[in-house]
Amino acid sequence: MADLPVSPNAKYLTVKEVAALFRICPKTVRRWIAGGELPATRLGRDWRIARTDLKALAAARGNRGLADVL
């Protein structure tokens, strides 16, 4: 996982970046946000997801490898 699509120092990620990390469609990330499964902050028209919240979600979903990288 050397080619992460996001900066390792970024505190917040976009929906597109989260989708790339999980290898899922951005629509799925938006569903997680709408369903309350993934906390996010709205900035204008875009969502930002805190890296700490993303790490917790990855661990809860059993994706320990991704949780360790985040």
XYZ file of N, CA and C in Angstrom:
210
model
N 0.817 -1.196 0.000
C 0.000 0.000 0.000
C 0.856 1.253 0.000
N 1.835 1.265 -0.808
C 2.726 2.413 -0.854
C 2.090 3.602 -1.556
N 1.175 3.344 -2.457
C 0.568 4.423 -3.236
C -0.800 4.816 -2.706
N -0.857 5.262 -1.469
C -2.128 5.720 -0.919
C -2.585 6.951 -1.681
N -3.881 7.058 -1.947
C -4.375 8.198 -2.716
C -4.474 9.486 -1.907
N -4.075 9.445 -0.641
C -4.167 10.630 0.214
C -2.847 10.852 0.930
N -2.651 12.065 1.374
C -1.465 12.389 2.153
C -1.550 11.700 3.509
N -0.466 11.087 3.972
C -0.498 10.432 5.281
C -0.664 11.421 6.432
N -0.472 12.707 6.172
C -0.608 13.728 7.209
C -1.976 14.402 7.217
N -2.822 14.075 6.254
C -4.139 14.708 6.164
C -5.014 14.279 7.336
N -5.616 15.258 8.019
C -6.503 14.954 9.142
C -7.907 14.627 8.666
N -8.274 15.181 7.519
C -9.610 14.965 6.958
C -9.485 14.480 5.526
N -10.395 13.585 5.139
C -10.387 13.028 3.797
C -11.706 13.330 3.112
N -11.676 13.350 1.791
C -12.891 13.558 1.009
C -13.591 12.212 0.803
N -14.820 12.279 0.337
C -15.573 11.061 0.027
C -14.814 10.237 -1.012
N -14.280 10.897 -2.003
C -13.543 10.211 -3.070
C -12.301 9.502 -2.522
N -11.585 10.150 -1.610
C -10.391 9.545 -1.016
C -10.753 8.332 -0.168
N -11.835 8.446 0.607
C -12.290 7.320 1.430
C -12.687 6.148 0.534
N -13.406 6.442 -0.531
C -13.825 5.398 -1.467
C -12.607 4.688 -2.064
N -11.585 5.442 -2.406
C -10.377 4.846 -2.978
C -9.673 3.953 -1.963
N -9.612 4.384 -0.713
C -8.964 3.584 0.324
C -9.685 2.264 0.560
N -11.015 2.309 0.596
C -11.813 1.110 0.840
C -12.090 0.324 -0.446
N -11.715 0.919 -1.582
C -11.975 0.315 -2.896
C -13.468 0.062 -3.097
N -14.219 1.123 -2.858
C -15.669 1.086 -3.022
C -16.109 2.318 -3.807
N -17.365 2.365 -4.143
C -17.945 3.491 -4.873
C -18.172 4.667 -3.911
N -17.934 5.903 -4.340
C -18.216 7.057 -3.483
C -19.664 7.082 -2.982
N -20.576 6.533 -3.763
C -21.981 6.477 -3.356
C -22.149 5.664 -2.063
N -21.358 4.616 -1.907
C -21.400 3.804 -0.689
C -20.945 4.623 0.512
N -19.905 5.415 0.335
C -19.414 6.273 1.423
C -20.508 7.265 1.818
N -21.170 7.847 0.838
C -22.258 8.790 1.133
C -23.404 8.093 1.862
N -23.670 6.831 1.531
C -24.708 6.064 2.242
C -24.310 5.834 3.692
N -23.029 5.523 3.931
C -22.543 5.357 5.297
C -22.737 6.643 6.089
N -22.454 7.773 5.466
C -22.616 9.073 6.124
C -24.090 9.324 6.415
N -24.944 9.133 5.415
C -26.385 9.379 5.580
C -26.992 8.458 6.629
N -26.479 7.240 6.726
C -27.002 6.273 7.686
C -26.419 6.418 9.080
N -25.472 7.334 9.252
C -24.874 7.557 10.562
C -23.764 6.588 10.908
N -23.388 5.735 9.975
C -22.327 4.762 10.223
C -20.943 5.411 10.203
N -20.822 6.496 9.441
C -19.554 7.206 9.316
C -19.783 8.688 9.585
N -19.277 9.199 10.711
C -19.422 10.631 10.991
C -18.662 11.462 9.950
N -19.251 12.575 9.565
C -18.621 13.453 8.574
C -19.093 14.880 8.791
N -18.308 15.810 8.287
C -18.625 17.232 8.379
C -18.849 17.764 6.978
N -19.903 18.520 6.826
C -20.226 19.093 5.514
C -19.523 20.445 5.368
N -18.793 20.599 4.278
C -18.140 21.861 3.941
C -18.667 22.289 2.583
N -19.622 23.194 2.593
C -20.261 23.582 1.339
C -21.040 22.407 0.783
N -20.683 21.981 -0.417
C -21.351 20.836 -1.039
C -20.635 19.526 -0.751
N -19.450 19.593 -0.176
C -18.612 18.410 0.020
C -18.622 17.925 1.462
N -18.268 16.665 1.640
C -18.132 16.068 2.961
C -16.656 15.875 3.269
N -16.306 15.997 4.542
C -14.959 15.685 5.015
C -15.098 14.682 6.155
N -14.248 13.661 6.109
C -14.285 12.598 7.101
C -12.976 12.638 7.874
N -13.076 12.675 9.192
C -11.881 12.701 10.033
C -11.165 11.355 9.937
N -9.857 11.415 9.846
C -9.054 10.193 9.756
C -9.314 9.280 10.961
N -9.509 9.851 12.145
C -9.760 9.039 13.339
C -11.083 8.276 13.223
N -12.112 8.924 12.670
C -13.398 8.246 12.472
C -13.271 7.144 11.432
N -12.495 7.389 10.417
C -12.288 6.397 9.368
C -11.529 5.190 9.912
N -10.544 5.454 10.757
C -9.773 4.369 11.368
C -10.670 3.504 12.245
N -11.563 4.137 13.001
C -12.499 3.392 13.849
C -13.437 2.536 13.002
N -13.918 3.077 11.898
C -14.805 2.322 11.012
C -14.068 1.128 10.408
N -12.843 1.331 9.976
C -12.060 0.240 9.384
C -11.850 -0.876 10.403
N -11.542 -0.517 11.643
C -11.344 -1.520 12.686
C -12.648 -2.248 12.997
N -13.750 -1.516 13.061
C -15.052 -2.119 13.356
C -15.486 -3.076 12.248
N -15.097 -2.789 11.030
C -15.463 -3.639 9.889
C -14.473 -4.788 9.706
N -13.489 -4.878 10.591
C -12.526 -5.971 10.507
C -11.425 -5.752 9.489
N -11.277 -4.536 9.019
C -10.239 -4.214 8.048
C -9.021 -3.681 8.801
N -8.381 -4.557 9.556
C -7.266 -4.155 10.417
C -6.085 -3.603 9.618
N -5.834 -4.156 8.447
C -4.723 -3.668 7.625
C -4.892 -2.205 7.277
N -6.089 -1.832 6.872
C -6.366 -0.436 6.539
C -6.340 0.426 7.794
N -6.871 -0.089 8.897
C -6.879 0.667 10.152
C -5.454 0.976 10.601
N -4.536 0.035 10.396
C -3.141 0.255 10.782
C -2.467 1.305 9.905
N -2.829 1.350 8.637
C -2.234 2.313 7.706
C -2.729 3.722 7.987
N -3.998 3.840 8.361
C -4.575 5.153 8.618
C -3.945 5.728 9.854
